Short mmCIF file of N, CA and C in Angstrom, two decimals:
data_model
loop_
_atom_site.label_atom_id
_atom_site.label_comp_id
_atom_site.label_asym_id
_atom_site.label_seq_id
_atom_site.Cartn_x
_atom_site.Cartn_y
_atom_site.Cartn_z
N UNK A 28 -33.12 -7.68 -4.01
CA UNK A 28 -32.17 -5.87 -3.73
C UNK A 28 -32.39 -6.14 -2.48
N UNK A 29 -33.25 -6.62 -1.50
CA UNK A 29 -32.89 -6.49 -0.44
C UNK A 29 -32.09 -7.66 0.37
N UNK A 30 -31.62 -8.75 -0.09
CA UNK A 30 -30.69 -9.20 0.13
C UNK A 30 -29.33 -8.71 0.01
N UNK A 31 -29.22 -8.14 -0.98
CA UNK A 31 -28.00 -7.55 -1.32
C UNK A 31 -27.88 -6.68 -0.71
N UNK A 32 -28.81 -5.74 -0.13
CA UNK A 32 -28.60 -4.49 0.46
C UNK A 32 -28.36 -5.40 2.44
N UNK A 33 -29.25 -6.22 2.49
CA UNK A 33 -28.28 -6.51 4.16
C UNK A 33 -27.40 -7.08 3.99
N UNK A 34 -26.99 -7.96 2.78
CA UNK A 34 -25.46 -8.61 3.17
C UNK A 34 -24.74 -7.45 2.81
N UNK A 35 -24.61 -6.97 2.07
CA UNK A 35 -23.79 -5.56 2.46
C UNK A 35 -23.81 -4.84 3.25
N UNK A 36 -24.66 -4.64 4.32
CA UNK A 36 -24.96 -3.42 5.67
C UNK A 36 -23.72 -4.75 6.28
N UNK A 37 -24.27 -6.07 6.39
CA UNK A 37 -23.31 -7.32 7.67
C UNK A 37 -22.39 -7.04 7.11
N UNK A 38 -21.66 -6.90 5.83
CA UNK A 38 -20.10 -7.07 5.58
C UNK A 38 -19.29 -6.38 5.97
N UNK A 39 -20.35 -4.51 5.60
CA UNK A 39 -19.79 -3.27 6.45
C UNK A 39 -19.53 -3.47 7.78
N UNK A 40 -20.50 -3.40 8.68
CA UNK A 40 -20.14 -3.26 10.31
C UNK A 40 -19.48 -4.64 10.68
N UNK A 41 -19.51 -5.77 9.57
CA UNK A 41 -18.67 -7.22 10.58
C UNK A 41 -16.94 -6.32 10.86
N UNK A 42 -16.67 -5.95 10.50
CA UNK A 42 -15.55 -5.54 10.87
C UNK A 42 -15.01 -4.36 11.72
N UNK A 43 -16.21 -3.71 12.40
CA UNK A 43 -16.14 -2.81 13.75
C UNK A 43 -14.74 -3.11 14.74
N UNK A 44 -15.15 -2.68 16.18
CA UNK A 44 -13.89 -3.31 16.33
C UNK A 44 -12.48 -2.74 16.71
N UNK A 45 -11.66 -2.38 18.20
CA UNK A 45 -11.05 -1.95 17.64
C UNK A 45 -9.77 -2.66 17.52
N UNK A 46 -9.93 -3.73 17.34
CA UNK A 46 -8.53 -4.23 17.08
C UNK A 46 -8.70 -4.41 15.64
N UNK A 47 -7.37 -4.33 14.47
CA UNK A 47 -7.35 -5.07 13.87
C UNK A 47 -7.26 -6.38 13.19
N UNK A 48 -7.79 -6.58 13.94
CA UNK A 48 -7.14 -8.21 14.11
C UNK A 48 -8.93 -8.65 13.73
N UNK A 49 -8.18 -9.86 12.25
CA UNK A 49 -9.68 -10.05 11.69
C UNK A 49 -9.97 -9.31 10.22
N UNK A 50 -10.41 -10.10 8.98
CA UNK A 50 -10.28 -9.95 8.09
C UNK A 50 -11.61 -9.19 6.94
N UNK A 51 -12.06 -8.28 7.10
CA UNK A 51 -12.78 -8.10 6.54
C UNK A 51 -13.27 -7.02 5.82
N UNK A 52 -14.30 -7.03 4.34
CA UNK A 52 -13.97 -6.12 3.34
C UNK A 52 -14.79 -4.86 4.05
N UNK A 53 -14.45 -3.81 3.33
CA UNK A 53 -15.25 -2.51 3.72
C UNK A 53 -17.11 -2.90 3.01
N UNK A 54 -16.41 -3.41 1.54
CA UNK A 54 -17.70 -3.53 0.51
C UNK A 54 -18.10 -4.86 -0.01
N UNK A 55 -17.57 -5.72 0.83
CA UNK A 55 -17.38 -7.07 0.76
C UNK A 55 -18.93 -7.53 0.94
N UNK A 56 -19.50 -9.14 0.55
CA UNK A 56 -20.38 -9.28 0.96
C UNK A 56 -20.55 -10.99 0.00
N UNK A 57 -20.58 -11.85 0.75
CA UNK A 57 -20.53 -13.06 0.11
C UNK A 57 -19.40 -13.42 -0.18
N UNK A 58 -19.03 -14.65 -1.07
CA UNK A 58 -17.81 -15.14 -0.75
C UNK A 58 -17.23 -16.00 -1.62
N UNK A 59 -15.96 -15.37 -2.33
CA UNK A 59 -15.07 -16.57 -3.25
C UNK A 59 -14.01 -16.52 -2.77
N UNK A 60 -12.98 -17.60 -3.76
CA UNK A 60 -12.10 -17.86 -3.36
C UNK A 60 -11.68 -16.59 -3.96
N UNK A 61 -10.48 -15.65 -3.36
CA UNK A 61 -9.46 -14.88 -3.72
C UNK A 61 -8.47 -15.99 -4.91
N UNK A 62 -8.16 -14.80 -5.79
CA UNK A 62 -7.99 -14.80 -6.59
C UNK A 62 -8.44 -16.00 -8.28
N UNK A 63 -9.85 -15.98 -7.76
CA UNK A 63 -10.61 -16.71 -8.46
C UNK A 63 -10.34 -16.01 -10.38
N UNK A 64 -9.96 -14.88 -10.49
CA UNK A 64 -10.24 -14.79 -11.90
C UNK A 64 -8.51 -14.81 -11.99
N UNK A 65 -8.52 -14.43 -13.83
CA UNK A 65 -6.74 -13.82 -13.89
C UNK A 65 -6.79 -12.29 -14.63
N UNK A 66 -5.74 -11.90 -14.60
CA UNK A 66 -5.60 -10.82 -14.91
C UNK A 66 -4.98 -9.99 -14.20
N UNK A 67 -4.71 -8.38 -14.63
CA UNK A 67 -4.02 -7.22 -13.75
C UNK A 67 -4.73 -5.98 -14.11
N UNK A 68 -5.49 -5.27 -13.19
CA UNK A 68 -5.92 -4.11 -12.97
C UNK A 68 -5.04 -3.01 -14.41
N UNK A 69 -5.56 -2.45 -15.14
CA UNK A 69 -4.60 -1.19 -15.67
C UNK A 69 -5.11 -0.22 -14.84
N UNK A 70 -3.29 0.30 -14.59
CA UNK A 70 -3.26 1.55 -14.00
C UNK A 70 -3.66 1.32 -12.07
N UNK A 71 -3.51 2.43 -11.54
CA UNK A 71 -3.58 2.56 -10.24
C UNK A 71 -3.79 3.99 -10.26
N UNK A 72 -5.31 4.42 -9.57
CA UNK A 72 -5.23 5.96 -9.12
C UNK A 72 -4.47 6.75 -7.93
N UNK A 73 -4.22 8.12 -8.18
CA UNK A 73 -3.68 8.45 -7.13
C UNK A 73 -4.06 8.89 -6.00
N UNK A 74 -3.43 8.40 -4.94
CA UNK A 74 -4.59 8.73 -3.28
C UNK A 74 -3.90 10.28 -2.74
N UNK A 75 -4.68 9.87 -1.92
CA UNK A 75 -4.15 11.21 -1.10
C UNK A 75 -3.01 11.49 -0.45
N UNK A 76 -2.35 12.26 -0.28
CA UNK A 76 -0.66 12.04 0.50
C UNK A 76 -1.19 11.71 1.22
N UNK A 77 -0.45 10.86 2.40
CA UNK A 77 -0.31 10.76 3.57
C UNK A 77 1.47 10.66 4.11
N UNK A 78 1.29 10.37 5.30
CA UNK A 78 2.58 10.30 5.68
C UNK A 78 3.37 9.33 5.62
N UNK A 79 4.27 9.28 4.46
CA UNK A 79 5.35 8.03 4.14
C UNK A 79 5.36 8.06 2.82
N UNK A 80 5.07 6.55 2.59
CA UNK A 80 5.14 6.24 0.33
C UNK A 80 3.92 5.89 0.32
N UNK A 81 3.68 6.62 -0.61
CA UNK A 81 2.18 6.49 -1.56
C UNK A 81 2.30 6.02 -2.80
N UNK A 82 1.89 5.52 -3.60
CA UNK A 82 2.06 5.31 -4.99
C UNK A 82 0.84 5.68 -5.56
N UNK A 83 1.35 5.90 -6.79
CA UNK A 83 0.10 6.58 -8.08
C UNK A 83 -0.03 5.82 -9.54
N UNK A 84 -0.74 6.24 -10.19
CA UNK A 84 -1.02 5.93 -11.46
C UNK A 84 0.88 5.08 -11.93
N UNK A 85 0.72 4.24 -13.02
CA UNK A 85 1.64 3.82 -13.68
C UNK A 85 2.79 2.82 -13.00
N UNK A 86 2.13 2.47 -11.14
CA UNK A 86 2.87 1.77 -11.18
C UNK A 86 2.42 0.22 -11.56
N UNK A 87 3.37 -0.56 -11.35
CA UNK A 87 3.85 -1.92 -12.60
C UNK A 87 3.81 -2.91 -11.44
N UNK A 88 2.65 -3.50 -11.09
CA UNK A 88 2.64 -4.41 -10.19
C UNK A 88 3.83 -5.64 -10.04
N UNK A 89 4.56 -5.95 -8.97
CA UNK A 89 5.76 -6.99 -9.19
C UNK A 89 7.44 -6.19 -9.72
N UNK A 90 7.17 -5.02 -10.12
CA UNK A 90 8.08 -4.50 -10.71
C UNK A 90 9.87 -3.82 -9.54
N UNK A 91 8.92 -4.20 -8.21
CA UNK A 91 10.58 -3.75 -7.86
C UNK A 91 9.36 -4.52 -6.54
N UNK A 92 10.79 -4.48 -5.48
CA UNK A 92 10.44 -5.20 -3.81
C UNK A 92 10.72 -4.20 -3.23
N UNK A 93 10.24 -2.88 -3.47
CA UNK A 93 10.63 -1.83 -2.43
C UNK A 93 9.37 -1.49 -1.76
N UNK A 94 9.06 -0.84 -0.63
CA UNK A 94 8.04 -1.23 -0.19
C UNK A 94 7.03 0.02 -0.90
N UNK A 95 7.62 1.41 -1.58
CA UNK A 95 6.49 2.27 -2.64
C UNK A 95 5.78 1.02 -3.33
N UNK A 96 6.40 -0.05 -3.86
CA UNK A 96 5.38 -1.08 -5.07
C UNK A 96 4.76 -1.59 -4.33
N UNK A 97 4.88 -2.11 -2.89
CA UNK A 97 3.56 -2.82 -2.24
C UNK A 97 2.32 -1.76 -2.13
N UNK A 98 3.20 -0.27 -1.40
CA UNK A 98 1.80 0.48 -1.28
C UNK A 98 1.25 0.91 -3.32
N UNK A 99 1.82 0.57 -4.18
CA UNK A 99 1.40 0.61 -5.25
C UNK A 99 0.19 -0.74 -5.77
N UNK A 100 0.91 -1.40 -5.04
CA UNK A 100 -0.14 -2.73 -5.24
C UNK A 100 -1.43 -3.21 -4.57
N UNK A 101 -1.52 -2.28 -3.26
CA UNK A 101 -2.58 -2.09 -2.09
C UNK A 101 -3.46 -0.99 -3.15
N UNK A 102 -2.79 0.17 -3.44
CA UNK A 102 -3.95 0.91 -4.34
C UNK A 102 -4.16 0.30 -5.57
N UNK A 103 -3.33 -0.10 -6.13
CA UNK A 103 -4.19 -1.22 -7.31
C UNK A 103 -5.11 -2.07 -6.96
N UNK A 104 -5.42 -2.21 -5.83
CA UNK A 104 -6.36 -3.27 -5.82
C UNK A 104 -7.59 -2.63 -5.64
N UNK A 105 -7.70 -1.44 -5.02
CA UNK A 105 -8.96 -0.79 -4.65
C UNK A 105 -9.44 0.19 -6.03
N UNK A 106 -8.46 0.15 -6.76
CA UNK A 106 -8.57 0.63 -7.94
C UNK A 106 -9.51 -0.24 -8.85
N UNK A 107 -9.10 -1.51 -8.67
CA UNK A 107 -9.71 -2.86 -9.75
C UNK A 107 -11.28 -3.00 -8.72
N UNK A 108 -11.48 -3.14 -7.43
CA UNK A 108 -12.54 -3.14 -6.26
C UNK A 108 -13.59 -2.49 -7.13
N UNK A 109 -13.22 -1.03 -7.42
CA UNK A 109 -13.94 0.36 -7.09
C UNK A 109 -14.17 0.19 -8.67
N UNK A 110 -13.83 0.00 -9.96
CA UNK A 110 -13.38 -0.19 -11.67
C UNK A 110 -14.63 -1.42 -11.65
N UNK A 111 -14.35 -2.25 -10.92
CA UNK A 111 -15.62 -3.37 -11.67
C UNK A 111 -16.40 -3.35 -10.71
N UNK A 112 -17.00 -2.67 -9.76
CA UNK A 112 -18.19 -2.54 -9.29
C UNK A 112 -18.97 -1.42 -9.70
N UNK A 113 -18.14 -0.68 -10.37
CA UNK A 113 -18.82 0.64 -11.23
C UNK A 113 -19.27 0.32 -12.47
N UNK A 114 -18.35 -1.24 -13.26
CA UNK A 114 -18.61 -1.98 -14.70
C UNK A 114 -19.75 -2.89 -14.26
N UNK A 115 -19.98 -3.49 -13.37
CA UNK A 115 -21.03 -4.62 -13.26
C UNK A 115 -20.22 -5.80 -14.02
N UNK A 116 -18.54 -6.06 -13.14
CA UNK A 116 -18.37 -7.07 -13.53
C UNK A 116 -17.25 -7.40 -12.44
N UNK A 117 -16.98 -9.11 -12.87
CA UNK A 117 -16.59 -9.58 -11.65
C UNK A 117 -14.95 -8.92 -11.35
N UNK A 118 -14.55 -8.35 -9.96
CA UNK A 118 -13.10 -7.82 -9.95
C UNK A 118 -12.14 -9.04 -10.22
N UNK A 119 -11.20 -8.77 -10.77
CA UNK A 119 -9.85 -9.19 -11.69
C UNK A 119 -8.85 -8.99 -10.68
N UNK A 120 -7.95 -9.58 -9.25
CA UNK A 120 -7.28 -9.11 -8.72
C UNK A 120 -6.05 -10.01 -8.23
N UNK A 121 -6.39 -11.11 -9.08
CA UNK A 121 -5.29 -12.63 -9.09
C UNK A 121 -4.05 -12.06 -9.08
N UNK A 122 -3.80 -11.03 -9.96
CA UNK A 122 -1.97 -10.56 -9.99
C UNK A 122 -2.01 -9.82 -8.76
N UNK A 123 -2.41 -9.68 -7.73
CA UNK A 123 -2.45 -8.29 -6.73
C UNK A 123 -2.73 -9.46 -5.30
N UNK A 124 -2.89 -10.40 -5.39
CA UNK A 124 -3.50 -10.98 -4.31
C UNK A 124 -3.02 -12.41 -4.12
N UNK A 125 -2.99 -13.09 -2.88
CA UNK A 125 -2.33 -13.99 -2.81
C UNK A 125 -3.75 -15.21 -2.55
N UNK A 126 -4.03 -16.25 -2.81
CA UNK A 126 -5.09 -17.64 -2.19
C UNK A 126 -5.43 -17.21 -0.94
N UNK A 127 -6.63 -17.32 -0.32
CA UNK A 127 -6.84 -17.67 0.73
C UNK A 127 -6.95 -15.84 1.86
N UNK A 128 -6.75 -15.07 1.11
CA UNK A 128 -7.25 -13.84 1.76
C UNK A 128 -8.31 -13.54 1.60
N UNK A 129 -9.04 -13.47 2.79
CA UNK A 129 -10.41 -13.49 3.33
C UNK A 129 -11.20 -12.09 3.10
N UNK A 130 -10.66 -10.97 3.42
CA UNK A 130 -10.89 -9.72 2.92
C UNK A 130 -10.83 -9.85 1.73
N UNK A 131 -9.79 -10.39 0.25
CA UNK A 131 -10.32 -9.86 -0.72
C UNK A 131 -11.21 -11.02 -1.51
N UNK A 132 -11.46 -11.77 -0.38
CA UNK A 132 -12.71 -12.91 -1.26
C UNK A 132 -13.68 -12.24 -0.76
N UNK A 133 -14.34 -11.62 0.19
CA UNK A 133 -15.13 -10.75 0.49
C UNK A 133 -15.26 -9.74 -0.96
N UNK A 134 -14.42 -8.70 -1.02
CA UNK A 134 -14.77 -7.99 -2.00
C UNK A 134 -15.08 -8.26 -3.80
N UNK A 135 -14.05 -9.70 -3.91
CA UNK A 135 -14.55 -10.46 -5.41
C UNK A 135 -15.73 -10.94 -4.58
N UNK A 136 -16.82 -11.30 -4.11
CA UNK A 136 -17.69 -11.71 -4.10
C UNK A 136 -18.89 -10.78 -4.28
N UNK A 137 -18.75 -9.30 -3.50
CA UNK A 137 -19.16 -8.65 -3.71
C UNK A 137 -20.08 -8.40 -5.60
N UNK A 138 -18.39 -8.17 -5.91
CA UNK A 138 -18.37 -7.63 -6.83
C UNK A 138 -19.27 -8.81 -7.90
N UNK A 139 -18.83 -9.70 -7.71
CA UNK A 139 -19.82 -11.46 -8.67
C UNK A 139 -20.91 -11.20 -8.31
N UNK A 140 -21.44 -10.70 -7.05
CA UNK A 140 -22.57 -10.86 -6.93
C UNK A 140 -23.38 -9.68 -7.35
N UNK A 141 -22.96 -8.63 -8.00
CA UNK A 141 -23.30 -7.62 -8.49
C UNK A 141 -23.28 -8.01 -10.49
N UNK A 142 -22.62 -8.66 -10.54
CA UNK A 142 -22.47 -8.86 -11.99
C UNK A 142 -23.65 -9.76 -12.47
N UNK A 143 -23.78 -10.69 -11.20
CA UNK A 143 -24.80 -11.61 -11.09
C UNK A 143 -26.05 -11.08 -11.28
N UNK A 144 -26.42 -9.99 -10.89
CA UNK A 144 -27.80 -9.52 -10.73
C UNK A 144 -28.07 -8.38 -11.47
N UNK A 145 -26.81 -8.84 -12.77
CA UNK A 145 -26.99 -7.17 -13.75
C UNK A 145 -26.87 -5.62 -13.06
N UNK A 146 -26.67 -5.90 -11.96
CA UNK A 146 -26.41 -4.25 -11.57
C UNK A 146 -24.38 -4.22 -11.15
N UNK A 147 -24.61 -2.60 -11.49
CA UNK A 147 -23.55 -1.58 -11.16
C UNK A 147 -23.66 -0.89 -9.91
N UNK A 148 -22.93 -0.35 -9.23
CA UNK A 148 -22.85 1.34 -8.21
C UNK A 148 -22.17 2.11 -9.23
N UNK A 149 -23.32 3.03 -8.90
CA UNK A 149 -23.02 4.58 -9.28
C UNK A 149 -22.05 5.40 -9.22
N UNK A 150 -21.32 5.07 -8.18
CA UNK A 150 -20.17 5.54 -7.87
C UNK A 150 -18.70 4.70 -7.18
N UNK A 151 -17.68 5.53 -7.07
CA UNK A 151 -16.81 4.30 -6.11
C UNK A 151 -17.15 3.80 -5.39
N UNK A 152 -16.88 2.57 -4.92
CA UNK A 152 -17.20 2.45 -2.99
C UNK A 152 -16.41 2.58 -2.20
N UNK A 153 -14.91 2.72 -2.77
CA UNK A 153 -14.02 3.12 -1.97
C UNK A 153 -13.46 4.35 -1.73
N UNK A 154 -13.46 5.14 -0.74
CA UNK A 154 -12.38 6.01 -1.17
C UNK A 154 -10.85 6.06 0.25
N UNK A 155 -9.53 5.49 -0.58
CA UNK A 155 -8.95 4.98 0.03
C UNK A 155 -7.35 6.53 0.28
N UNK A 156 -7.48 6.63 1.24
CA UNK A 156 -6.60 7.61 1.38
C UNK A 156 -5.30 7.26 2.58
N UNK A 157 -4.07 7.89 2.06
CA UNK A 157 -3.42 8.37 3.01
C UNK A 157 -2.47 7.02 3.22
N UNK A 158 -2.52 6.29 2.31
CA UNK A 158 -1.73 4.84 2.13
C UNK A 158 0.01 5.33 2.00
N UNK A 159 0.37 4.44 3.01
CA UNK A 159 1.79 4.34 3.85
C UNK A 159 2.26 3.04 4.01
N UNK A 160 3.37 3.08 2.90
CA UNK A 160 4.35 1.58 3.39
C UNK A 160 5.35 1.39 4.39
N UNK A 161 5.39 0.72 5.29
CA UNK A 161 6.40 0.17 6.08
C UNK A 161 7.16 -0.41 6.35
N UNK A 162 8.30 0.20 6.50
CA UNK A 162 9.89 -0.15 5.61
C UNK A 162 9.44 -1.83 5.77
N UNK A 163 10.42 -2.63 4.73
CA UNK A 163 10.57 -4.02 4.72
C UNK A 163 10.79 -4.78 5.71
N UNK A 164 10.19 -6.04 6.34
CA UNK A 164 10.15 -7.15 6.97
C UNK A 164 10.75 -8.27 6.61
N UNK A 165 11.78 -8.55 6.33
CA UNK A 165 12.53 -9.63 5.37
C UNK A 165 11.63 -9.70 3.93
N UNK A 166 10.77 -10.59 3.96
CA UNK A 166 9.74 -10.94 3.07
C UNK A 166 8.15 -10.17 3.29
N UNK A 167 8.08 -9.58 4.14
CA UNK A 167 6.80 -8.72 4.40
C UNK A 167 7.19 -7.45 4.20
N UNK A 168 5.55 -6.81 3.97
CA UNK A 168 5.59 -5.20 4.10
C UNK A 168 3.84 -5.29 4.94
N UNK A 169 4.22 -4.19 5.40
CA UNK A 169 2.61 -3.59 5.96
C UNK A 169 2.69 -2.35 4.85
N UNK A 170 1.48 -2.40 4.45
CA UNK A 170 0.93 -0.88 4.27
C UNK A 170 -0.24 -0.84 5.03
N UNK A 171 -0.55 0.86 5.30
CA UNK A 171 -1.11 1.20 6.40
C UNK A 171 -2.12 2.07 4.82
N UNK A 172 -3.33 2.02 5.77
CA UNK A 172 -4.13 3.11 4.98
C UNK A 172 -5.48 3.92 5.77
N UNK A 173 -6.39 4.61 5.09
CA UNK A 173 -7.15 5.03 5.41
C UNK A 173 -8.19 4.50 4.10
N UNK A 174 -9.59 3.84 4.92
CA UNK A 174 -10.38 3.26 4.03
C UNK A 174 -11.72 3.96 4.70
N UNK A 175 -12.40 4.47 3.69
CA UNK A 175 -14.19 5.13 3.93
C UNK A 175 -15.14 4.06 2.55
N UNK A 176 -15.79 3.88 3.29
CA UNK A 176 -16.98 3.28 2.03
C UNK A 176 -18.27 3.75 1.64
N UNK A 177 -18.22 4.55 0.66
CA UNK A 177 -19.31 5.72 -0.09
C UNK A 177 -20.61 4.75 0.38
N UNK A 178 -21.75 5.74 0.39
CA UNK A 178 -23.15 5.43 0.40
C UNK A 178 -22.86 5.22 -1.37
N UNK A 179 -23.12 4.21 -2.48
CA UNK A 179 -23.76 4.01 -3.57
C UNK A 179 -25.33 3.52 -4.38
N UNK A 180 -25.41 3.93 -5.13
CA UNK A 180 -26.53 3.80 -5.35
C UNK A 180 -26.38 1.91 -6.25
N UNK A 181 -26.95 1.37 -6.76
CA UNK A 181 -27.15 0.22 -7.40
C UNK A 181 -28.50 0.86 -8.76
N UNK A 182 -27.60 0.03 -9.67
CA UNK A 182 -27.70 0.81 -10.74
C UNK A 182 -28.37 -0.48 -12.12
N UNK A 183 -29.54 -0.72 -12.52
CA UNK A 183 -29.59 -1.93 -13.41
C UNK A 183 -29.00 -1.79 -14.48
N UNK A 184 -29.06 -2.68 -15.58
CA UNK A 184 -28.21 -2.63 -16.90
C UNK A 184 -29.72 -0.97 -17.90
N UNK A 185 -30.47 -0.51 -17.20
CA UNK A 185 -31.45 0.27 -17.84
C UNK A 185 -30.95 1.86 -17.30
N UNK A 186 -30.13 1.63 -16.65
CA UNK A 186 -29.56 2.85 -15.71
C UNK A 186 -30.08 3.45 -14.59
N UNK A 187 -31.18 2.42 -14.59
CA UNK A 187 -32.61 2.87 -13.03
C UNK A 187 -31.39 2.81 -11.74
N UNK A 188 -31.50 3.39 -10.67
CA UNK A 188 -31.09 3.29 -9.71
C UNK A 188 -32.60 2.16 -9.00
N UNK A 189 -31.87 1.31 -8.71
CA UNK A 189 -32.81 0.53 -8.10
C UNK A 189 -32.81 0.10 -6.49
N UNK A 190 -31.71 0.16 -5.86
CA UNK A 190 -31.63 -0.18 -4.70
C UNK A 190 -30.06 1.05 -4.09
N UNK A 191 -30.15 1.46 -3.15
CA UNK A 191 -28.56 1.48 -2.02
C UNK A 191 -27.67 0.82 -1.31
N UNK A 192 -26.38 1.01 -1.06
CA UNK A 192 -25.70 0.22 -0.29
C UNK A 192 -25.14 1.27 0.27
N UNK A 193 -25.18 1.42 1.84
CA UNK A 193 -25.16 2.34 3.02
C UNK A 193 -23.63 2.22 3.02
N UNK A 194 -22.61 3.86 3.51
CA UNK A 194 -21.31 3.93 3.87
C UNK A 194 -21.13 3.47 5.26
N UNK A 195 -19.92 3.44 5.07
CA UNK A 195 -19.26 3.12 6.31
C UNK A 195 -18.07 4.25 6.75
N UNK A 196 -18.02 4.97 7.98
CA UNK A 196 -17.16 5.88 7.75
C UNK A 196 -15.80 5.77 8.14
N UNK A 197 -14.90 6.40 7.65
CA UNK A 197 -13.80 6.40 7.66
C UNK A 197 -12.90 5.49 8.53
N UNK A 198 -11.89 4.06 8.74
CA UNK A 198 -11.96 3.34 9.33
C UNK A 198 -9.92 3.43 9.42
N UNK A 199 -8.95 2.86 9.95
CA UNK A 199 -7.93 2.75 9.30
C UNK A 199 -7.69 1.31 8.96
N UNK A 200 -6.72 0.77 8.19
CA UNK A 200 -6.47 -0.61 7.57
C UNK A 200 -4.95 -0.89 7.16
N UNK A 201 -4.74 -2.41 7.29
CA UNK A 201 -3.65 -2.75 7.01
C UNK A 201 -3.35 -3.90 6.41
N UNK A 202 -3.19 -3.73 5.37
CA UNK A 202 -2.83 -4.59 4.20
C UNK A 202 -1.39 -5.30 4.54
N UNK A 203 -1.52 -6.58 4.84
CA UNK A 203 0.07 -7.15 4.56
C UNK A 203 0.04 -7.73 3.57
N UNK A 204 1.56 -7.49 3.24
CA UNK A 204 1.53 -7.71 2.10
C UNK A 204 3.08 -8.90 1.39
N UNK A 205 3.25 -9.93 1.24
CA UNK A 205 4.10 -10.58 0.75
C UNK A 205 4.93 -10.57 -0.27
N UNK A 206 6.55 -10.86 -0.56
CA UNK A 206 7.41 -10.61 -1.25
C UNK A 206 7.27 -12.22 -1.94
N UNK A 207 6.53 -12.02 -3.57
CA UNK A 207 6.63 -13.54 -3.82
C UNK A 207 7.72 -13.13 -5.24
N UNK A 208 7.76 -14.02 -6.59
CA UNK A 208 8.85 -14.37 -7.44
C UNK A 208 8.43 -13.29 -8.45
N UNK A 209 6.83 -13.26 -8.25
CA UNK A 209 6.48 -12.00 -9.04
C UNK A 209 6.49 -10.79 -8.63
N UNK A 210 6.64 -10.17 -7.39
CA UNK A 210 6.30 -9.36 -6.87
C UNK A 210 5.64 -9.15 -5.72
N UNK A 211 5.12 -7.66 -5.11
CA UNK A 211 4.24 -8.37 -4.15
C UNK A 211 2.95 -8.74 -4.39
N UNK A 212 2.33 -9.55 -2.90
CA UNK A 212 0.83 -9.51 -2.93
C UNK A 212 -0.07 -9.55 -2.01
N UNK A 213 -0.51 -9.20 -1.84
CA UNK A 213 -1.79 -8.75 -0.69
C UNK A 213 -1.77 -10.16 0.08
N UNK A 214 -1.75 -10.90 1.17
CA UNK A 214 -2.27 -11.70 2.02
C UNK A 214 -3.30 -11.46 2.91
N UNK A 215 -3.58 -10.14 3.64
CA UNK A 215 -4.88 -9.74 4.62
C UNK A 215 -4.79 -8.54 4.39
N UNK A 216 -5.88 -8.16 4.42
CA UNK A 216 -6.49 -6.59 5.12
C UNK A 216 -6.90 -6.74 6.03
N UNK A 217 -6.95 -5.93 6.62
CA UNK A 217 -7.34 -5.78 8.20
C UNK A 217 -8.09 -4.33 8.69
N UNK A 218 -8.98 -4.38 9.37
CA UNK A 218 -9.91 -3.05 9.52
C UNK A 218 -10.01 -2.40 11.31
N UNK A 219 -9.45 -1.08 11.36
CA UNK A 219 -10.23 -0.68 13.01
C UNK A 219 -10.85 0.23 12.80
N UNK A 220 -11.41 0.35 14.32
CA UNK A 220 -12.50 1.78 14.27
C UNK A 220 -11.28 2.83 13.74
N UNK A 221 -11.19 4.11 13.51
CA UNK A 221 -10.12 5.15 13.47
C UNK A 221 -10.49 5.79 14.96
N UNK A 222 -9.17 5.96 15.56
CA UNK A 222 -9.39 6.25 16.86
C UNK A 222 -9.83 7.76 16.66
N UNK A 223 -11.02 8.20 17.41
CA UNK A 223 -11.15 9.95 17.59
C UNK A 223 -9.98 11.03 17.90
#
């Protein structure tokens, strides 16, 4: 369990720095190709309102080329990572991401590692708020948000808490999305420390 805990801590702190450059996910560790599983998560959660466009439940991936639909993809992505972590299964984000998204690969890797160890989290690893889609720029759209990685317990199949993964304070995130024939897909996610 210590190996997983150390991997989570390293991934969580790897995206510190004031520059939003670099793609590392707040709750990620390990590596796996982005989009290595198929399918689409069911629904998306409501987010706390931010300045700009927010998307909530019922957003259909690829239903629109609007900035609001891009925000819905980002919300659905974090919903799936949270759901997979709580269920102890590998996250299924292939319908939401493009191959090569390093931050996405880290998130998938963490869910894969949990599943392989027979563990799940006792709470959602992410709290994502203030989801705000910027205006489209051709076939691209940037979606900003605030992400907090919560401290979560790691639970075995018998329901016993066997370890914990520490949280990370709120950080500003930017997801860059590309418009494909199937709708918006996440190309990369970058994080920076939130300015006081």
